[in-house]
Amino acid sequence: MAQARTDIGPPLYKDMLPPVIKENYGKWRYHEILKPGVLVHVSESGAKLYTVRAGSPRLISIYFIREICDLADKYCDGYLRFTSRHNIEFLLTDESKIDALIEDLKAMGIPVGGTGNSITNIVHTQGWVHCHTPATDASGIVKAVMDELFEYFTTMKLPAKMRIALACCLNMCGAVHCSDIAILGIHRTVPRIDHENLHKLCEIPTLTASCPTAAIRPNPKLKSIDIKAERCMYCGNCYTMCPSVHIIDAKNDAVSIWVGGKISNSRIGPRFSRLAIPFLPNNPPRWPEVVDAVKKLVELWAANAQPGERMAEWIERISWEKFFELSGLPFTDKHIDDFTLAQTTFRSTTQFKW
Amino acid sequence: MTEAKKTPLLDELEKGPWPSFVKEIKRAAANSPSAQDLLGQLELSYVDKKAHWKHGGLVGVMGYGGGVIGRYSDVPEQFPNVEHFHTVRINQPSGWFYTTKALRQVCDVWEKYGSGLTNLHGSTGDLVLLGTKTEHIQTIFDEISNFEEHPMDLGGSGSNLRTPSCCAGPARCEFALIDTLDICHDLTNEFQDYLHRPMWPYKSKIKISGCPNDCVASIARSDFSIQGTWRDDIKIDQEAVRAYVAEGFDIEGLVISKCPTKCMSFDGNELTIDNANCTRCMHCINKMCKALRPGDDRGATILVGGKAPILQGAMMGWVIVPFMKLEPGSGYQELKDFLEDCWAWWDEHGKTRERIGELILRLDMRNFLRGIGREPIPQMVVAPRANPFFFWWPEEVEQD
């Protein structure tokens, strides 16, 4: 084998586009959702591109990839794409082939959906499959939640779109900080320090600088560090910097739930997700408490939101105090911000609901 | 191959209607000892409720400083085939469009040298090959970069420019106001050195969305969020508006009353938009895409600073450039100059592991704007400051 060619960059996207896209590139006129999971884009020339969107577990084998390639060869002249939420999209020009493709996908156990006012795929992370800092698993919870909410993937009966995301620690890789419902792994105990080895493995100034609340001080006597327990909120960033600071605590690591984030500028503009449930236990393999909490939040929102109202818009209309009343979720001292911009979240008005 | 261990907890996740990642790991495990041991180690994690990976891991390919995430099992005596289980990031084509040929050739290489498991795709956008040994990494790179058709390169990791990504853009969206795929491809190639050889205080990400719907979540997930926009009037097809209404579409309830600036009205016959007061949120266009289209004077708004919570709290990007023309074929020099100016200022002043958004907060917007040579404008803020603690530059006051 020849030596690697460096700095060649990604393959050219133009070589990956089906002819109908090349011919109508930048000339699309409008689109419609024909049914759950099926889009049609109509060009100014009248040309039509059909898209069939299918769910994927994201963590997939080469055998799965080859099977979807077989389908793309059979129905789409060998072209397909993936979405920014890890769904698969088959790109067709022949409308009459759509249902046969959907049947083949169903036979493989791959659902079609994720369009319009649905719950589409869950953006998620590595968890126990490949990461060293997680407080929970990713793939397992995602599977458990999507099994429970499956009907919402294959239908479009919700008031608006619902984006769910998961991150296994508060590095928050992915979209957890800006999703309608977010599932986030958290630690709850102060790291244990391996004083004997720390100076061999870690750079102490980097370590002290890694703490958002300045809880870490050097301990020159031990050539190590100390953590002021009362200032530590268990973010785990010191462990990211230093293997001698152990944050993972299987007895106490847990899951939190956040609501009301969004990205798009439509109507109210982007919003951060905010804390709804500070603690749910890690309960593999099905995380029933997490699944139940997410399902209840989806159903509460679906039952109360006006048409077109996403989670954030619904809560802003009814108020957070009503959100906690309606959801029955306890409001605790954990919900009140105490980081740098805390005061901006306090209520400086007499306007509130009983 | 080691004997397959029992996995009663993971077996539960083969049930149910959503496609199962456990099934995928088992499929790979049939031909791959490392996928089999991954399954075993993951079962152990489900029992112990914790990860079984050692901290960190530095591996890579000759000539690059990033692209591969090293990972080692902390229970290698039990699962020797995942003692090394490194991840290789491959730079995806713009918009994640593929031919089956491109994907199959990656599968063939990965079947030879890896676990057979992948992520399609990582959150930043890369095609992720999940699990191989150190000795195979260079070979994998040698082979993928020498594909006769669609040769591929590694994506980014470490304190560098990460792999840029973009929405489907003009390939399949009538809302696309810039050529997201071309911009993404062009920037990725222009800045190959920054991507492959980490040389910065920390990571830096670019994401490109064709319109303010922001389908790649650029405002939250990239330091440089480039979002298509327009400056002239929304184009209205009044016939098509009337057709929506005739079909029973609730234009008042679903469009007019939801406009954030209340700049729309419908008199039963004609739709009117006061474009000077429109903030281009996309809602009306989203709802009535057969009748309403973005204007023709197109470009992008650039927002800087988006990131996750570590260290100073989560940030969404904020407006620095309200409008920049980004014509296809132009070479995007103005955009490249802007990025270079920002990176130069950040590289000069940033502390270790300080994202550009955090640096701007630490040294203040006024210093950032001076540093990159841009004037302050009201579009950069939602409101002016409410405290009187503002600075003057020495040249703005009389000196003795």
mmCIF file of N, CA, C and O in Angstrom, chain B residues 238-323:
data_model
loop_
_atom_site.group_PDB
_atom_site.id
_atom_site.type_symbol
_atom_site.label_atom_id
_atom_site.label_comp_id
_atom_site.label_asym_id
_atom_site.label_seq_id
_atom_site.Cartn_x
_atom_site.Cartn_y
_atom_site.Cartn_z
ATOM 1 N N GLN B 238 -49.291 36.055 -4.010
ATOM 2 C CA GLN B 238 -50.608 36.270 -3.390
ATOM 3 C C GLN B 238 -51.618 35.188 -3.795
ATOM 4 O O GLN B 238 -52.468 34.800 -2.991
ATOM 5 N N GLU B 239 -51.489 34.695 -5.011
ATOM 6 C CA GLU B 239 -52.375 33.600 -5.454
ATOM 7 C C GLU B 239 -52.192 32.375 -4.556
ATOM 8 O O GLU B 239 -53.160 31.742 -4.130
ATOM 9 N N ALA B 240 -50.933 32.077 -4.304
ATOM 10 C CA ALA B 240 -50.637 30.903 -3.478
ATOM 11 C C ALA B 240 -51.091 31.119 -2.036
ATOM 12 O O ALA B 240 -51.523 30.170 -1.370
ATOM 13 N N VAL B 241 -50.991 32.385 -1.545
ATOM 14 C CA VAL B 241 -51.503 32.689 -0.200
ATOM 15 C C VAL B 241 -52.998 32.377 -0.156
ATOM 16 O O VAL B 241 -53.486 31.699 0.759
ATOM 17 N N ARG B 242 -53.715 32.874 -1.162
ATOM 18 C CA ARG B 242 -55.175 32.650 -1.196
ATOM 19 C C ARG B 242 -55.492 31.156 -1.297
ATOM 20 O O ARG B 242 -56.474 30.680 -0.725
ATOM 21 N N ALA B 243 -54.634 30.420 -1.989
ATOM 22 C CA ALA B 243 -54.864 28.967 -2.101
ATOM 23 C C ALA B 243 -54.752 28.294 -0.736
ATOM 24 O O ALA B 243 -55.548 27.414 -0.400
ATOM 25 N N TYR B 244 -53.740 28.711 0.059
ATOM 26 C CA TYR B 244 -53.627 28.180 1.430
ATOM 27 C C TYR B 244 -54.919 28.443 2.203
ATOM 28 O O TYR B 244 -55.471 27.558 2.853
ATOM 29 N N VAL B 245 -55.391 29.710 2.140
ATOM 30 C CA VAL B 245 -56.575 30.098 2.901
ATOM 31 C C VAL B 245 -57.793 29.316 2.410
ATOM 32 O O VAL B 245 -58.604 28.821 3.206
ATOM 33 N N ALA B 246 -57.899 29.165 1.098
ATOM 34 C CA ALA B 246 -59.036 28.443 0.516
ATOM 35 C C ALA B 246 -59.074 26.986 0.982
ATOM 36 O O ALA B 246 -60.137 26.387 1.124
ATOM 37 N N GLU B 247 -57.883 26.431 1.236
ATOM 38 C CA GLU B 247 -57.830 25.045 1.716
ATOM 39 C C GLU B 247 -58.123 24.930 3.209
ATOM 40 O O GLU B 247 -58.040 23.837 3.774
ATOM 41 N N GLY B 248 -58.435 26.066 3.849
ATOM 42 C CA GLY B 248 -58.792 26.040 5.264
ATOM 43 C C GLY B 248 -57.631 26.276 6.204
ATOM 44 O O GLY B 248 -57.749 26.093 7.418
ATOM 45 N N PHE B 249 -56.478 26.670 5.670
ATOM 46 C CA PHE B 249 -55.298 26.947 6.504
ATOM 47 C C PHE B 249 -55.578 28.171 7.377
ATOM 48 O O PHE B 249 -56.025 29.214 6.886
ATOM 49 N N ASP B 250 -55.316 28.051 8.699
ATOM 50 C CA ASP B 250 -55.589 29.123 9.661
ATOM 51 C C ASP B 250 -54.457 30.150 9.628
ATOM 52 O O ASP B 250 -53.579 30.157 10.482
ATOM 53 N N ILE B 251 -54.501 31.023 8.627
ATOM 54 C CA ILE B 251 -53.394 31.971 8.429
ATOM 55 C C ILE B 251 -53.270 32.937 9.605
ATOM 56 O O ILE B 251 -52.162 33.297 10.014
ATOM 57 N N GLU B 252 -54.401 33.325 10.176
ATOM 58 C CA GLU B 252 -54.378 34.260 11.310
ATOM 59 C C GLU B 252 -53.752 33.585 12.539
ATOM 60 O O GLU B 252 -52.827 34.111 13.159
ATOM 61 N N GLY B 253 -54.249 32.406 12.864
ATOM 62 C CA GLY B 253 -53.803 31.728 14.083
ATOM 63 C C GLY B 253 -52.404 31.158 13.968
ATOM 64 O O GLY B 253 -51.640 31.181 14.933
ATOM 65 N N LEU B 254 -52.055 30.616 12.812
ATOM 66 C CA LEU B 254 -50.788 29.895 12.697
ATOM 67 C C LEU B 254 -49.650 30.738 12.137
ATOM 68 O O LEU B 254 -48.486 30.363 12.236
ATOM 69 N N VAL B 255 -49.994 31.878 11.512
ATOM 70 C CA VAL B 255 -48.922 32.689 10.927
ATOM 71 C C VAL B 255 -48.940 34.119 11.479
ATOM 72 O O VAL B 255 -48.008 34.531 12.181
ATOM 73 N N ILE B 256 -49.993 34.886 11.182
ATOM 74 C CA ILE B 256 -50.022 36.321 11.504
ATOM 75 C C ILE B 256 -49.796 36.552 13.005
ATOM 76 O O ILE B 256 -48.942 37.342 13.399
ATOM 77 N N SER B 257 -50.542 35.812 13.840
ATOM 78 C CA SER B 257 -50.463 36.067 15.284
ATOM 79 C C SER B 257 -49.174 35.530 15.888
ATOM 80 O O SER B 257 -48.818 35.890 17.004
ATOM 81 N N LYS B 258 -48.467 34.669 15.174
ATOM 82 C CA LYS B 258 -47.221 34.112 15.714
ATOM 83 C C LYS B 258 -45.978 34.867 15.252
ATOM 84 O O LYS B 258 -44.862 34.575 15.695
ATOM 85 N N CYS B 259 -46.166 35.827 14.379
ATOM 86 C CA CYS B 259 -45.018 36.633 13.915
ATOM 87 C C CYS B 259 -44.425 37.383 15.109
ATOM 88 O O CYS B 259 -45.132 38.095 15.814
ATOM 89 N N PRO B 260 -43.118 37.210 15.382
ATOM 90 C CA PRO B 260 -42.539 37.806 16.599
ATOM 91 C C PRO B 260 -42.534 39.333 16.584
ATOM 92 O O PRO B 260 -42.504 39.948 17.652
ATOM 93 N N THR B 261 -42.566 39.956 15.413
ATOM 94 C CA THR B 261 -42.537 41.430 15.370
ATOM 95 C C THR B 261 -43.886 42.006 14.956
ATOM 96 O O THR B 261 -44.012 43.222 14.796
ATOM 97 N N LYS B 262 -44.874 41.136 14.767
ATOM 98 C CA LYS B 262 -46.224 41.588 14.381
ATOM 99 C C LYS B 262 -46.163 42.514 13.153
ATOM 100 O O LYS B 262 -46.805 43.556 13.125
ATOM 101 N N CYS B 263 -45.370 42.087 12.186
ATOM 102 C CA CYS B 263 -45.196 42.948 11.008
ATOM 103 C C CYS B 263 -46.012 42.434 9.817
ATOM 104 O O CYS B 263 -45.799 42.859 8.690
ATOM 105 N N MET B 264 -46.966 41.505 10.073
ATOM 106 C CA MET B 264 -47.758 40.940 8.981
ATOM 107 C C MET B 264 -49.241 41.239 9.175
ATOM 108 O O MET B 264 -49.716 41.353 10.297
ATOM 109 N N SER B 265 -49.944 41.326 8.060
ATOM 110 C CA SER B 265 -51.399 41.403 8.144
ATOM 111 C C SER B 265 -52.012 40.755 6.896
ATOM 112 O O SER B 265 -51.359 40.661 5.849
ATOM 113 N N PHE B 266 -53.227 40.275 7.062
ATOM 114 C CA PHE B 266 -53.948 39.651 5.940
ATOM 115 C C PHE B 266 -55.373 40.189 5.947
ATOM 116 O O PHE B 266 -56.081 40.074 6.960
ATOM 117 N N ASP B 267 -55.765 40.812 4.842
ATOM 118 C CA ASP B 267 -57.093 41.453 4.807
ATOM 119 C C ASP B 267 -58.151 40.543 4.193
ATOM 120 O O ASP B 267 -59.211 40.992 3.790
ATOM 121 N N GLY B 268 -57.855 39.269 4.095
ATOM 122 C CA GLY B 268 -58.789 38.343 3.492
ATOM 123 C C GLY B 268 -58.476 38.097 2.023
ATOM 124 O O GLY B 268 -58.947 37.130 1.434
ATOM 125 N N ASN B 269 -57.648 38.970 1.468
ATOM 126 C CA ASN B 269 -57.310 38.850 0.055
ATOM 127 C C ASN B 269 -55.794 38.959 -0.169
ATOM 128 O O ASN B 269 -55.204 38.145 -0.847
ATOM 129 N N GLU B 270 -55.205 39.986 0.456
ATOM 130 C CA GLU B 270 -53.779 40.250 0.264
ATOM 131 C C GLU B 270 -53.025 40.081 1.575
ATOM 132 O O GLU B 270 -53.489 40.538 2.630
ATOM 133 N N LEU B 271 -51.855 39.443 1.486
ATOM 134 C CA LEU B 271 -50.958 39.362 2.635
ATOM 135 C C LEU B 271 -49.956 40.513 2.523
ATOM 136 O O LEU B 271 -49.381 40.744 1.456
ATOM 137 N N THR B 272 -49.773 41.243 3.612
ATOM 138 C CA THR B 272 -48.816 42.352 3.615
ATOM 139 C C THR B 272 -47.735 42.080 4.656
ATOM 140 O O THR B 272 -48.034 41.643 5.766
ATOM 141 N N ILE B 273 -46.496 42.332 4.277
ATOM 142 C CA ILE B 273 -45.385 42.205 5.236
ATOM 143 C C ILE B 273 -44.628 43.529 5.275
ATOM 144 O O ILE B 273 -44.217 44.047 4.239
ATOM 145 N N ASP B 274 -44.479 44.069 6.473
ATOM 146 C CA ASP B 274 -43.648 45.262 6.671
ATOM 147 C C ASP B 274 -42.208 44.777 6.825
ATOM 148 O O ASP B 274 -41.726 44.526 7.932
ATOM 149 N N ASN B 275 -41.532 44.608 5.705
ATOM 150 C CA ASN B 275 -40.222 43.951 5.713
ATOM 151 C C ASN B 275 -39.174 44.686 6.539
ATOM 152 O O ASN B 275 -38.258 44.059 7.066
ATOM 153 N N ALA B 276 -39.301 46.008 6.661
ATOM 154 C CA ALA B 276 -38.315 46.766 7.443
ATOM 155 C C ALA B 276 -38.328 46.334 8.903
ATOM 156 O O ALA B 276 -37.342 46.495 9.614
ATOM 157 N N ASN B 277 -39.450 45.784 9.353
ATOM 158 C CA ASN B 277 -39.545 45.335 10.735
ATOM 159 C C ASN B 277 -39.524 43.813 10.880
ATOM 160 O O ASN B 277 -39.736 43.286 11.973
ATOM 161 N N CYS B 278 -39.284 43.120 9.789
ATOM 162 C CA CYS B 278 -39.168 41.656 9.845
ATOM 163 C C CYS B 278 -37.772 41.281 10.337
ATOM 164 O O CYS B 278 -36.782 41.870 9.904
ATOM 165 N N THR B 279 -37.708 40.312 11.246
ATOM 166 C CA THR B 279 -36.397 39.860 11.741
ATOM 167 C C THR B 279 -35.986 38.522 11.118
ATOM 168 O O THR B 279 -35.070 37.860 11.604
ATOM 169 N N ARG B 280 -36.665 38.114 10.062
ATOM 170 C CA ARG B 280 -36.300 36.934 9.269
ATOM 171 C C ARG B 280 -36.209 35.665 10.124
ATOM 172 O O ARG B 280 -35.270 34.900 10.023
ATOM 173 N N CYS B 281 -37.236 35.451 10.967
ATOM 174 C CA CYS B 281 -37.224 34.277 11.842
ATOM 175 C C CYS B 281 -37.572 33.012 11.086
ATOM 176 O O CYS B 281 -37.377 31.914 11.587
ATOM 177 N N MET B 282 -38.135 33.164 9.872
ATOM 178 C CA MET B 282 -38.480 32.038 8.989
ATOM 179 C C MET B 282 -39.864 31.442 9.264
ATOM 180 O O MET B 282 -40.315 30.590 8.509
ATOM 181 N N HIS B 283 -40.547 31.869 10.335
ATOM 182 C CA HIS B 283 -41.785 31.176 10.673
ATOM 183 C C HIS B 283 -42.810 31.200 9.533
ATOM 184 O O HIS B 283 -43.355 30.164 9.147
ATOM 185 N N CYS B 284 -43.086 32.381 8.992
ATOM 186 C CA CYS B 284 -44.127 32.456 7.948
ATOM 187 C C CYS B 284 -43.719 31.677 6.698
ATOM 188 O O CYS B 284 -44.548 31.031 6.058
ATOM 189 N N ILE B 285 -42.417 31.726 6.394
ATOM 190 C CA ILE B 285 -41.930 30.992 5.216
ATOM 191 C C ILE B 285 -42.014 29.490 5.469
ATOM 192 O O ILE B 285 -42.423 28.715 4.599
ATOM 193 N N ASN B 286 -41.660 29.075 6.687
ATOM 194 C CA ASN B 286 -41.780 27.656 7.048
ATOM 195 C C ASN B 286 -43.216 27.164 6.878
ATOM 196 O O ASN B 286 -43.461 26.047 6.436
ATOM 197 N N LYS B 287 -44.167 28.010 7.295
ATOM 198 C CA LYS B 287 -45.561 27.574 7.306
ATOM 199 C C LYS B 287 -46.187 27.606 5.918
ATOM 200 O O LYS B 287 -47.131 26.863 5.641
ATOM 201 N N MET B 288 -45.713 28.492 5.063
ATOM 202 C CA MET B 288 -46.360 28.677 3.752
ATOM 203 C C MET B 288 -45.293 28.703 2.649
ATOM 204 O O MET B 288 -45.174 29.674 1.914
ATOM 205 N N CYS B 289 -44.562 27.598 2.525
ATOM 206 C CA CYS B 289 -43.401 27.641 1.630
ATOM 207 C C CYS B 289 -43.779 27.699 0.154
ATOM 208 O O CYS B 289 -42.949 28.009 -0.685
ATOM 209 N N LYS B 290 -45.054 27.419 -0.156
ATOM 210 C CA LYS B 290 -45.464 27.568 -1.558
ATOM 211 C C LYS B 290 -45.757 29.030 -1.896
ATOM 212 O O LYS B 290 -45.789 29.410 -3.076
ATOM 213 N N ALA B 291 -46.013 29.845 -0.872
ATOM 214 C CA ALA B 291 -46.427 31.222 -1.108
ATOM 215 C C ALA B 291 -45.351 32.253 -0.768
ATOM 216 O O ALA B 291 -45.306 33.329 -1.344
ATOM 217 N N LEU B 292 -44.496 31.915 0.174
ATOM 218 C CA LEU B 292 -43.520 32.892 0.648
ATOM 219 C C LEU B 292 -42.107 32.368 0.437
ATOM 220 O O LEU B 292 -41.822 31.196 0.697
ATOM 221 N N ARG B 293 -41.233 33.272 -0.019
ATOM 222 C CA ARG B 293 -39.843 32.879 -0.239
ATOM 223 C C ARG B 293 -38.926 33.983 0.272
ATOM 224 O O ARG B 293 -39.267 35.169 0.222
ATOM 225 N N PRO B 294 -37.742 33.609 0.749
ATOM 226 C CA PRO B 294 -36.781 34.633 1.173
ATOM 227 C C PRO B 294 -36.427 35.565 0.006
ATOM 228 O O PRO B 294 -36.608 35.207 -1.160
ATOM 229 N N GLY B 295 -35.902 36.728 0.340
ATOM 230 C CA GLY B 295 -35.545 37.706 -0.683
ATOM 231 C C GLY B 295 -34.351 37.277 -1.522
ATOM 232 O O GLY B 295 -33.804 36.182 -1.346
ATOM 233 N N ASP B 296 -33.961 38.162 -2.460
ATOM 234 C CA ASP B 296 -32.895 37.820 -3.407
ATOM 235 C C ASP B 296 -31.526 38.370 -3.024
ATOM 236 O O ASP B 296 -30.515 37.957 -3.579
ATOM 237 N N ASP B 297 -31.499 39.334 -2.101
ATOM 238 C CA ASP B 297 -30.209 39.898 -1.675
ATOM 239 C C ASP B 297 -29.693 39.058 -0.514
ATOM 240 O O ASP B 297 -30.000 39.298 0.651
ATOM 241 N N ARG B 298 -28.936 38.040 -0.865
ATOM 242 C CA ARG B 298 -28.640 36.976 0.087
ATOM 243 C C ARG B 298 -27.208 36.993 0.586
ATOM 244 O O ARG B 298 -26.301 37.403 -0.120
ATOM 245 N N GLY B 299 -27.020 36.489 1.776
ATOM 246 C CA GLY B 299 -25.694 36.371 2.373
ATOM 247 C C GLY B 299 -25.819 35.615 3.672
ATOM 248 O O GLY B 299 -26.697 34.764 3.810
ATOM 249 N N ALA B 300 -24.945 35.933 4.626
ATOM 250 C CA ALA B 300 -24.967 35.207 5.893
ATOM 251 C C ALA B 300 -24.776 36.157 7.064
ATOM 252 O O ALA B 300 -24.130 37.189 6.946
ATOM 253 N N THR B 301 -25.382 35.768 8.195
ATOM 254 C CA THR B 301 -25.062 36.374 9.482
ATOM 255 C C THR B 301 -24.063 35.457 10.171
ATOM 256 O O THR B 301 -24.217 34.232 10.126
ATOM 257 N N ILE B 302 -23.025 36.046 10.785
ATOM 258 C CA ILE B 302 -22.030 35.227 11.473
ATOM 259 C C ILE B 302 -22.083 35.519 12.969
ATOM 260 O O ILE B 302 -22.000 36.673 13.395
ATOM 261 N N LEU B 303 -22.285 34.439 13.726
ATOM 262 C CA LEU B 303 -22.353 34.536 15.184
ATOM 263 C C LEU B 303 -21.149 33.801 15.758
ATOM 264 O O LEU B 303 -20.762 32.748 15.249
ATOM 265 N N VAL B 304 -20.567 34.346 16.802
ATOM 266 C CA VAL B 304 -19.327 33.801 17.354
ATOM 267 C C VAL B 304 -19.539 33.451 18.823
ATOM 268 O O VAL B 304 -20.227 34.177 19.548
ATOM 269 N N GLY B 305 -18.963 32.333 19.247
ATOM 270 C CA GLY B 305 -18.889 32.065 20.690
ATOM 271 C C GLY B 305 -19.652 30.857 21.199
ATOM 272 O O GLY B 305 -19.568 30.551 22.379
ATOM 273 N N GLY B 306 -20.401 30.156 20.341
ATOM 274 C CA GLY B 306 -21.211 29.034 20.823
ATOM 275 C C GLY B 306 -20.348 27.924 21.408
ATOM 276 O O GLY B 306 -19.265 27.646 20.914
ATOM 277 N N LYS B 307 -20.844 27.304 22.483
ATOM 278 C CA LYS B 307 -20.096 26.222 23.146
ATOM 279 C C LYS B 307 -20.939 25.590 24.249
ATOM 280 O O LYS B 307 -21.949 26.148 24.671
ATOM 281 N N ALA B 308 -20.482 24.428 24.727
ATOM 282 C CA ALA B 308 -21.128 23.724 25.838
ATOM 283 C C ALA B 308 -20.659 24.313 27.180
ATOM 284 O O ALA B 308 -19.821 25.207 27.191
ATOM 285 N N PRO B 309 -21.176 23.828 28.332
ATOM 286 C CA PRO B 309 -20.965 24.524 29.615
ATOM 287 C C PRO B 309 -19.524 24.673 30.109
ATOM 288 O O PRO B 309 -19.196 25.691 30.704
ATOM 289 N N ILE B 310 -18.683 23.678 29.928
ATOM 290 C CA ILE B 310 -17.309 23.782 30.449
ATOM 291 C C ILE B 310 -16.574 24.880 29.689
ATOM 292 O O ILE B 310 -16.556 24.818 28.470
ATOM 293 N N LEU B 311 -16.024 25.892 30.279
ATOM 294 C CA LEU B 311 -15.807 26.113 31.682
ATOM 295 C C LEU B 311 -16.740 27.194 32.249
ATOM 296 O O LEU B 311 -17.150 27.130 33.398
ATOM 297 N N GLN B 312 -17.059 28.169 31.464
ATOM 298 C CA GLN B 312 -17.762 29.349 31.982
ATOM 299 C C GLN B 312 -19.272 29.296 31.761
ATOM 300 O O GLN B 312 -19.943 30.320 31.811
ATOM 301 N N GLY B 313 -19.817 28.136 31.484
ATOM 302 C CA GLY B 313 -21.247 28.029 31.218
ATOM 303 C C GLY B 313 -21.514 27.904 29.732
ATOM 304 O O GLY B 313 -20.710 28.324 28.897
ATOM 305 N N ALA B 314 -22.653 27.288 29.398
ATOM 306 C CA ALA B 314 -23.012 27.108 27.988
ATOM 307 C C ALA B 314 -23.250 28.465 27.344
ATOM 308 O O ALA B 314 -23.759 29.392 27.972
ATOM 309 N N MET B 315 -22.851 28.593 26.098
ATOM 310 C CA MET B 315 -23.065 29.843 25.376
ATOM 311 C C MET B 315 -23.642 29.539 24.007
ATOM 312 O O MET B 315 -23.263 28.553 23.368
ATOM 313 N N MET B 316 -24.538 30.415 23.565
ATOM 314 C CA MET B 316 -24.951 30.400 22.170
ATOM 315 C C MET B 316 -24.236 31.547 21.486
ATOM 316 O O MET B 316 -24.027 32.613 22.085
ATOM 317 N N GLY B 317 -23.856 31.332 20.248
ATOM 318 C CA GLY B 317 -23.130 32.358 19.515
ATOM 319 C C GLY B 317 -23.906 33.670 19.471
ATOM 320 O O GLY B 317 -25.131 33.673 19.519
ATOM 321 N N TRP B 318 -23.165 34.792 19.394
ATOM 322 C CA TRP B 318 -23.822 36.087 19.280
ATOM 323 C C TRP B 318 -23.342 36.799 18.016
ATOM 324 O O TRP B 318 -22.257 36.527 17.506
ATOM 325 N N VAL B 319 -24.160 37.735 17.551
ATOM 326 C CA VAL B 319 -23.917 38.372 16.259
ATOM 327 C C VAL B 319 -22.642 39.213 16.290
ATOM 328 O O VAL B 319 -22.468 40.070 17.156
ATOM 329 N N ILE B 320 -21.755 38.931 15.356
ATOM 330 C CA ILE B 320 -20.588 39.788 15.134
ATOM 331 C C ILE B 320 -20.671 40.406 13.743
ATOM 332 O O ILE B 320 -20.432 41.595 13.565
ATOM 333 N N VAL B 321 -21.018 39.597 12.741
ATOM 334 C CA VAL B 321 -21.186 40.120 11.384
ATOM 335 C C VAL B 321 -22.659 39.964 10.998
ATOM 336 O O VAL B 321 -23.124 38.844 10.784
ATOM 337 N N PRO B 322 -23.419 41.072 10.940
ATOM 338 C CA PRO B 322 -24.841 40.921 10.631
ATOM 339 C C PRO B 322 -25.091 40.433 9.204
ATOM 340 O O PRO B 322 -26.055 39.706 8.966
ATOM 341 N N PHE B 323 -24.212 40.828 8.278
ATOM 342 C CA PHE B 323 -24.431 40.401 6.898
ATOM 343 C C PHE B 323 -23.100 40.349 6.161
ATOM 344 O O PHE B 323 -22.309 41.289 6.204
#
